[in-house]
Coordinates of N, CA, C and O in Angstrom, one line a residue:
M1 N 5.1 -10.5 -12.4 CA 4.9 -9.1 -12.5 C 6.2 -8.4 -13.1 O 7.3 -8.8 -12.9
S2 N 5.9 -7.6 -14.0 CA 7.0 -6.8 -14.6 C 7.1 -5.5 -13.8 O 6.2 -4.7 -14.0
C3 N 8.3 -5.2 -13.3 CA 8.5 -3.9 -12.6 C 8.9 -2.9 -13.4 O 9.0 -1.7 -13.2
T4 N 9.6 -3.2 -14.6 CA 10.3 -2.3 -15.4 C 9.9 -2.2 -17.0 O 10.4 -1.5 -17.6
S5 N 8.9 -2.9 -17.3 CA 8.5 -3.0 -18.7 C 7.2 -2.3 -19.0 O 6.4 -2.2 -18.2
G6 N 7.2 -1.7 -20.2 CA 6.1 -1.1 -20.7 C 5.4 0.0 -19.9 O 6.0 0.7 -19.4
V7 N 4.1 -0.1 -19.9 CA 3.4 0.9 -19.1 C 3.8 0.9 -17.7 O 3.6 2.0 -16.9
Y8 N 4.1 -0.2 -17.1 CA 4.3 -0.3 -15.7 C 5.7 0.0 -15.3 O 6.2 -0.4 -14.2
K9 N 6.5 0.6 -16.2 CA 7.9 0.8 -15.9 C 8.0 1.7 -14.6 O 9.1 1.6 -14.0
R10 N 7.1 2.4 -14.2 CA 7.1 3.3 -12.8 C 6.8 2.4 -11.6 O 6.9 2.9 -10.7
V11 N 6.2 1.2 -11.8 CA 5.9 0.4 -10.6 C 7.3 -0.2 -10.2 O 8.1 -0.9 -11.0
V12 N 7.8 0.1 -9.0 CA 9.1 -0.2 -8.6 C 9.0 -1.5 -7.7 O 8.0 -1.7 -6.9
C13 N 10.1 -2.2 -7.9 CA 10.2 -3.4 -6.8 C 11.3 -3.1 -5.8 O 12.1 -2.3 -6.1
G14 N 11.3 -3.8 -4.7 CA 12.1 -3.5 -3.7 C 11.5 -3.4 -2.5 O 10.3 -3.2 -2.4
R15 N 12.1 -3.5 -1.3 CA 11.5 -3.6 0.0 C 11.4 -2.1 0.7 O 12.2 -1.3 0.4
M16 N 10.2 -1.9 1.3 CA 9.9 -0.6 1.9 C 11.2 -0.4 2.9 O 11.6 -1.3 3.6
R17 N 11.5 0.9 3.0 CA 12.7 1.2 3.8 C 12.2 1.1 5.4 O 11.1 1.1 5.7
E18 N 13.3 0.8 6.1 CA 13.1 0.9 7.7 C 13.4 2.4 8.1 O 14.1 3.1 7.5
P19 N 12.8 2.8 9.0 CA 11.8 2.2 9.9 C 10.5 2.2 9.6 O 9.6 1.8 10.3
D20 N 10.1 2.7 8.3 CA 8.8 2.8 7.8 C 8.1 1.4 7.9 O 6.9 1.3 8.4
Y21 N 8.8 0.4 7.5 CA 8.2 -0.9 7.6 C 7.8 -1.5 8.9 O 6.7 -1.7 9.3
S22 N 8.8 -1.5 9.9 CA 8.6 -2.1 11.2 C 7.9 -1.2 12.1 O 7.1 -1.7 13.0
E23 N 8.0 0.1 12.0 CA 7.4 1.0 13.0 C 6.0 1.5 12.5 O 5.4 2.0 13.3
I24 N 5.7 1.5 11.2 CA 4.5 2.0 10.7 C 3.6 1.0 10.1 O 2.4 0.7 10.4
W25 N 4.2 0.3 9.1 CA 3.4 -0.7 8.2 C 3.0 -1.8 9.1 O 1.8 -2.2 9.1
I26 N 3.9 -2.6 9.7 CA 3.4 -3.8 10.4 C 2.5 -3.5 11.5 O 1.6 -4.3 11.6
P27 N 2.6 -2.5 12.4 CA 1.6 -2.2 13.4 C 0.3 -1.9 12.7 O -0.7 -2.1 13.5
N28 N 0.2 -1.3 11.6 CA -1.1 -1.0 11.0 C -1.7 -2.0 10.1 O -2.7 -1.9 9.4
N29 N -1.1 -3.3 10.0 CA -1.5 -4.3 9.1 C -3.0 -4.5 9.2 O -3.7 -4.6 8.2
E30 N -3.5 -4.9 10.4 CA -4.9 -5.2 10.5 C -5.7 -4.0 10.2 O -6.8 -4.2 9.7
N31 N -5.4 -2.8 10.6 CA -6.2 -1.6 10.2 C -6.1 -1.4 8.6 O -7.2 -1.0 8.2
L32 N -5.1 -1.6 8.0 CA -5.2 -1.5 6.6 C -6.1 -2.6 5.9 O -6.9 -2.2 5.1
V33 N -6.1 -3.7 6.4 CA -7.0 -4.9 5.9 C -8.3 -4.5 6.1 O -9.1 -4.5 5.2
K34 N -8.7 -4.0 7.3 CA -10.1 -3.6 7.6 C -10.5 -2.5 6.8 O -11.6 -2.3 6.3
N35 N -9.7 -1.5 6.4 CA -9.9 -0.2 5.6 C -10.1 -0.7 4.1 O -10.8 -0.1 3.4
F36 N -9.3 -1.6 3.8 CA -9.4 -2.1 2.3 C -10.5 -3.0 1.9 O -10.8 -2.9 0.8
K37 N -10.8 -3.9 2.9 CA -11.6 -5.0 2.5 C -12.9 -4.6 1.7 O -13.5 -5.3 0.9
Y38 N -13.6 -3.5 2.2 CA -14.9 -3.1 1.6 C -14.9 -2.3 0.4 O -15.8 -2.1 -0.3
R39 N -13.6 -1.6 0.2 CA -13.5 -0.7 -0.9 C -12.2 -1.2 -1.7 O -11.5 -0.4 -2.3
L40 N -12.2 -2.5 -1.9 CA -10.9 -3.0 -2.5 C -10.7 -2.6 -3.9 O -9.6 -2.1 -4.3
G41 N -11.7 -2.5 -4.7 CA -11.7 -2.1 -6.2 C -11.2 -0.8 -6.2 O -10.4 -0.3 -7.0
E42 N -11.9 0.2 -5.4 CA -11.5 1.6 -5.4 C -10.1 1.8 -5.0 O -9.3 2.7 -5.5
V43 N -9.7 1.1 -3.9 CA -8.2 1.2 -3.4 C -7.2 0.7 -4.5 O -6.3 1.5 -4.7
M44 N -7.6 -0.4 -5.0 CA -6.7 -0.9 -6.0 C -6.6 0.0 -7.3 O -5.5 0.4 -7.9
G45 N -7.7 0.7 -7.7 CA -7.6 1.6 -8.8 C -6.7 2.9 -8.5 O -6.0 3.4 -9.4
R46 N -6.9 3.4 -7.3 CA -6.0 4.5 -6.8 C -4.6 4.2 -6.8 O -3.8 4.9 -7.3
L47 N -4.3 3.0 -6.3 CA -2.9 2.5 -6.2 C -2.3 2.3 -7.6 O -1.2 2.4 -7.8
F48 N -3.1 1.6 -8.6 CA -2.7 1.5 -9.9 C -2.4 2.7 -10.6 O -1.4 2.9 -11.2
Q49 N -3.3 3.6 -10.4 CA -3.2 5.0 -11.2 C -2.0 5.6 -10.5 O -1.3 6.5 -11.3
G50 N -1.5 5.4 -9.3 CA -0.4 6.0 -8.7 C 0.9 5.4 -8.9 O 1.9 5.6 -8.3
F51 N 0.9 4.3 -9.8 CA 1.8 3.4 -10.1 C 2.5 2.7 -9.0 O 3.7 2.5 -8.9
V52 N 1.7 2.3 -8.0 CA 2.2 1.6 -6.7 C 2.1 0.1 -7.1 O 2.9 -0.7 -6.7
I53 N 0.9 -0.3 -7.8 CA 0.8 -1.7 -8.1 C 0.5 -1.8 -9.5 O 0.2 -0.9 -10.3
S54 N 1.0 -3.0 -9.9 CA 0.8 -3.3 -11.4 C -0.5 -4.1 -11.8 O -1.3 -4.4 -11.0
D55 N -0.7 -4.2 -13.0 CA -1.8 -4.8 -13.6 C -1.8 -6.4 -13.1 O -2.9 -6.9 -12.9
D56 N -0.7 -7.0 -13.1 CA -0.5 -8.3 -12.5 C -1.1 -8.4 -11.2 O -1.6 -9.3 -10.6
D57 N -0.6 -7.4 -10.2 CA -1.1 -7.4 -8.9 C -2.6 -7.2 -8.9 O -3.2 -7.9 -8.0
V58 N -3.2 -6.4 -9.6 CA -4.6 -6.3 -9.7 C -5.3 -7.5 -10.0 O -6.4 -8.0 -9.4
T59 N -4.8 -8.2 -11.0 CA -5.4 -9.5 -11.4 C -5.3 -10.5 -10.3 O -6.2 -11.2 -10.0
T60 N -4.2 -10.6 -9.6 CA -4.0 -11.5 -8.5 C -5.0 -11.2 -7.3 O -5.6 -12.1 -6.9
I61 N -5.1 -9.9 -7.0 CA -6.0 -9.7 -5.9 C -7.4 -9.8 -6.3 O -8.2 -10.3 -5.5
K62 N -7.9 -9.4 -7.5 CA -9.2 -9.7 -7.9 C -9.6 -11.2 -7.9 O -10.6 -11.6 -7.5
R63 N -8.7 -12.1 -8.3 CA -8.8 -13.5 -8.3 C -9.2 -14.0 -6.9 O -10.1 -14.8 -6.7
I64 N -8.4 -13.5 -5.9 CA -8.6 -13.9 -4.5 C -10.0 -13.3 -3.9 O -10.6 -13.9 -3.3
S65 N -10.2 -12.0 -4.5 CA -11.5 -11.4 -3.9 C -12.8 -12.1 -4.4 O -13.8 -11.9 -3.8
L66 N -12.7 -12.9 -5.4 CA -13.8 -13.8 -5.9 C -14.3 -14.7 -4.7 O -15.5 -15.0 -4.7
T67 N -13.5 -15.1 -3.9 CA -13.8 -16.0 -2.8 C -13.8 -15.3 -1.3 O -14.6 -15.6 -0.5
D68 N -12.9 -14.3 -1.1 CA -12.9 -13.8 0.1 C -12.2 -12.4 0.1 O -10.9 -12.3 -0.3
N69 N -12.9 -11.3 0.4 CA -12.3 -10.0 0.4 C -11.3 -9.7 1.4 O -10.4 -9.0 1.2
V70 N -11.4 -10.5 2.5 CA -10.4 -10.2 3.5 C -9.0 -10.7 3.1 O -8.1 -10.1 3.3
D71 N -9.1 -11.9 2.6 CA -7.8 -12.5 2.0 C -7.2 -11.8 1.0 O -6.2 -11.6 0.8
A72 N -8.1 -11.2 0.1 CA -7.6 -10.3 -1.0 C -7.0 -9.0 -0.4 O -6.0 -8.5 -0.9
A73 N -7.5 -8.4 0.6 CA -7.1 -7.2 1.3 C -5.8 -7.6 2.0 O -4.8 -6.7 1.8
R74 N -5.6 -8.7 2.6 CA -4.4 -9.1 3.2 C -3.3 -9.3 2.1 O -2.2 -8.9 2.4
K75 N -3.6 -9.8 1.0 CA -2.6 -10.1 -0.2 C -2.1 -8.7 -0.5 O -1.0 -8.5 -0.8
L76 N -3.0 -7.7 -0.6 CA -2.6 -6.3 -1.1 C -1.7 -5.7 0.0 O -0.7 -5.2 -0.5
V77 N -2.1 -5.9 1.2 CA -1.1 -5.4 2.4 C 0.2 -6.1 2.2 O 1.2 -5.5 2.5
E78 N 0.2 -7.4 1.8 CA 1.4 -8.1 1.8 C 2.4 -7.6 0.5 O 3.5 -7.5 0.6
I79 N 1.7 -7.4 -0.6 CA 2.3 -6.9 -1.8 C 2.9 -5.4 -1.7 O 4.0 -5.3 -2.1
L80 N 2.2 -4.6 -1.1 CA 2.6 -3.2 -1.0 C 4.0 -2.8 -0.6 O 4.7 -2.1 -1.1
P81 N 4.4 -3.5 0.6 CA 5.7 -3.1 1.0 C 6.9 -3.6 0.2 O 8.1 -3.2 0.3
E82 N 6.6 -4.4 -0.9 CA 7.6 -4.8 -1.8 C 7.7 -4.0 -3.1 O 8.3 -4.2 -4.0
R83 N 7.1 -2.7 -3.1 CA 7.0 -2.0 -4.1 C 8.0 -0.6 -4.1 O 7.6 0.3 -4.6
G84 N 9.1 -0.9 -3.5 CA 10.1 0.2 -3.4 C 10.3 0.9 -2.2 O 9.5 0.8 -1.2
E85 N 11.5 1.5 -2.0 CA 11.9 2.1 -0.7 C 10.9 3.1 -0.3 O 10.6 3.3 0.9
D86 N 10.4 4.0 -1.2 CA 9.5 5.2 -0.9 C 8.1 4.8 -1.0 O 7.3 5.8 -1.1
V87 N 7.8 3.6 -1.1 CA 6.3 3.2 -1.2 C 5.4 3.7 -0.3 O 4.3 4.0 -0.6
L88 N 5.8 3.8 1.0 CA 4.8 4.3 2.0 C 4.4 5.6 1.6 O 3.1 6.0 1.6
R89 N 5.3 6.5 1.2 CA 4.8 7.8 0.7 C 4.0 7.9 -0.5 O 3.0 8.7 -0.5
R90 N 4.2 6.9 -1.4 CA 3.4 6.9 -2.6 C 2.0 6.3 -2.3 O 1.0 6.7 -2.9
I91 N 1.8 5.4 -1.3 CA 0.7 4.9 -0.9 C -0.3 6.0 -0.2 O -1.3 6.1 -0.6
I92 N 0.3 6.8 0.6 CA -0.2 7.8 1.3 C -0.9 8.8 0.2 O -1.9 9.2 0.2
K93 N 0.0 9.1 -0.7 CA -0.3 10.2 -1.8 C -1.4 9.6 -2.6 O -2.3 10.3 -2.9
A94 N -1.5 8.4 -2.9 CA -2.6 7.9 -3.8 C -3.9 7.7 -3.0 O -4.9 7.8 -3.7
L95 N -3.8 7.5 -1.7 CA -5.2 7.4 -1.0 C -5.6 8.6 -0.3 O -6.8 8.7 0.3
Q96 N -4.8 9.7 -0.2 CA -5.3 10.8 0.5 C -6.2 11.7 -0.2 O -5.9 11.6 -1.6
P97 N -7.0 12.5 0.1 CA -7.5 12.6 1.5 C -8.7 11.7 1.8 O -9.2 11.7 3.0
E98 N -9.3 10.9 0.8 CA -10.5 10.2 1.0 C -10.3 9.0 2.1 O -11.4 8.6 2.5
Y99 N -9.2 8.6 2.3 CA -9.0 7.3 3.2 C -8.4 7.6 4.5 O -7.3 8.1 4.6
D100 N -9.2 7.4 5.6 CA -8.6 7.9 6.9 C -7.3 7.1 7.2 O -6.5 7.7 7.9
I101 N -7.1 5.9 6.7 CA -5.9 5.2 7.1 C -4.8 5.7 6.5 O -3.6 5.9 7.0
A102 N -4.9 6.4 5.3 CA -3.7 7.1 4.7 C -3.4 8.4 5.6 O -2.3 8.7 5.8
N103 N -4.4 9.1 6.2 CA -4.1 10.2 7.0 C -3.4 9.7 8.4 O -2.5 10.4 8.8
I104 N -3.9 8.6 8.8 CA -3.2 8.0 10.0 C -1.6 7.6 9.7 O -0.8 7.9 10.4
L105 N -1.5 7.0 8.5 CA -0.1 6.7 8.2 C 0.8 7.9 7.9 O 1.9 7.9 8.3
D106 N 0.1 8.8 7.3 CA 0.8 10.2 7.1 C 1.3 10.8 8.4 O 2.4 11.3 8.5
Q107 N 0.3 10.8 9.4 CA 0.6 11.3 10.7 C 1.7 10.7 11.3 O 2.7 11.2 12.0
Q108 N 1.7 9.3 11.2 CA 2.6 8.5 12.0 C 4.1 8.5 11.2 O 5.2 8.6 12.0
L109 N 4.0 8.8 9.9 CA 5.4 9.0 9.2 C 6.0 10.4 9.6 O 7.1 10.5 9.9
K110 N 5.0 11.4 9.7 CA 5.5 12.6 10.1 C 6.2 12.6 11.5 O 7.2 13.2 11.9
E111 N 5.5 12.0 12.5 CA 6.1 11.7 13.8 C 7.3 10.9 13.8 O 8.2 11.5 14.6
L112 N 7.4 9.9 13.1 CA 8.6 9.2 13.0 C 9.8 10.0 12.4 O 10.9 10.1 12.9
M113 N 9.5 10.8 11.4 CA 10.6 11.7 10.8 C 11.0 12.7 11.8 O 12.2 13.1 11.7
G114 N 10.2 13.1 12.6 CA 10.3 14.2 13.7 C 11.3 13.7 14.7 O 12.1 14.3 15.3
N115 N 11.2 12.4 14.9 CA 12.1 11.6 15.9 C 13.4 11.2 15.4 O 14.2 10.8 16.1
V116 N 13.6 11.2 14.2 CA 14.8 10.6 13.5 C 15.8 11.9 13.5 O 15.5 13.0 13.2
T117 N 17.0 11.5 14.1 CA 18.2 12.4 14.3 C 19.2 12.2 13.2 O 19.4 11.1 12.8
V118 N 19.8 13.1 12.7 CA 20.9 13.0 11.6 C 22.2 13.3 12.2 O 22.3 14.2 13.0

């Protein structure tokens, strides 16, 4: 995958920041898979349009979905936290308001940010 070339230059590589990853993403992994598996093409389209995933990611996930949508959804959930520090916010933005899981993630992120002290 190319994170910085051509049309996909806005697709960022790097790890999702903490505590977003450990406190929100990991506990929601199975809910994300359940929400994504039946609407995988639509979810990928929104994430692609939001520059969260690349064409290579879409190709990889589509290949897996030919045999198993659950495994394909798991692969998507595995790929997403590797798309930059602020990827959780970009995922939420790409999927709101149509996806309940995006609203859940948004609420958890707001609660987490409310608990962070500077």
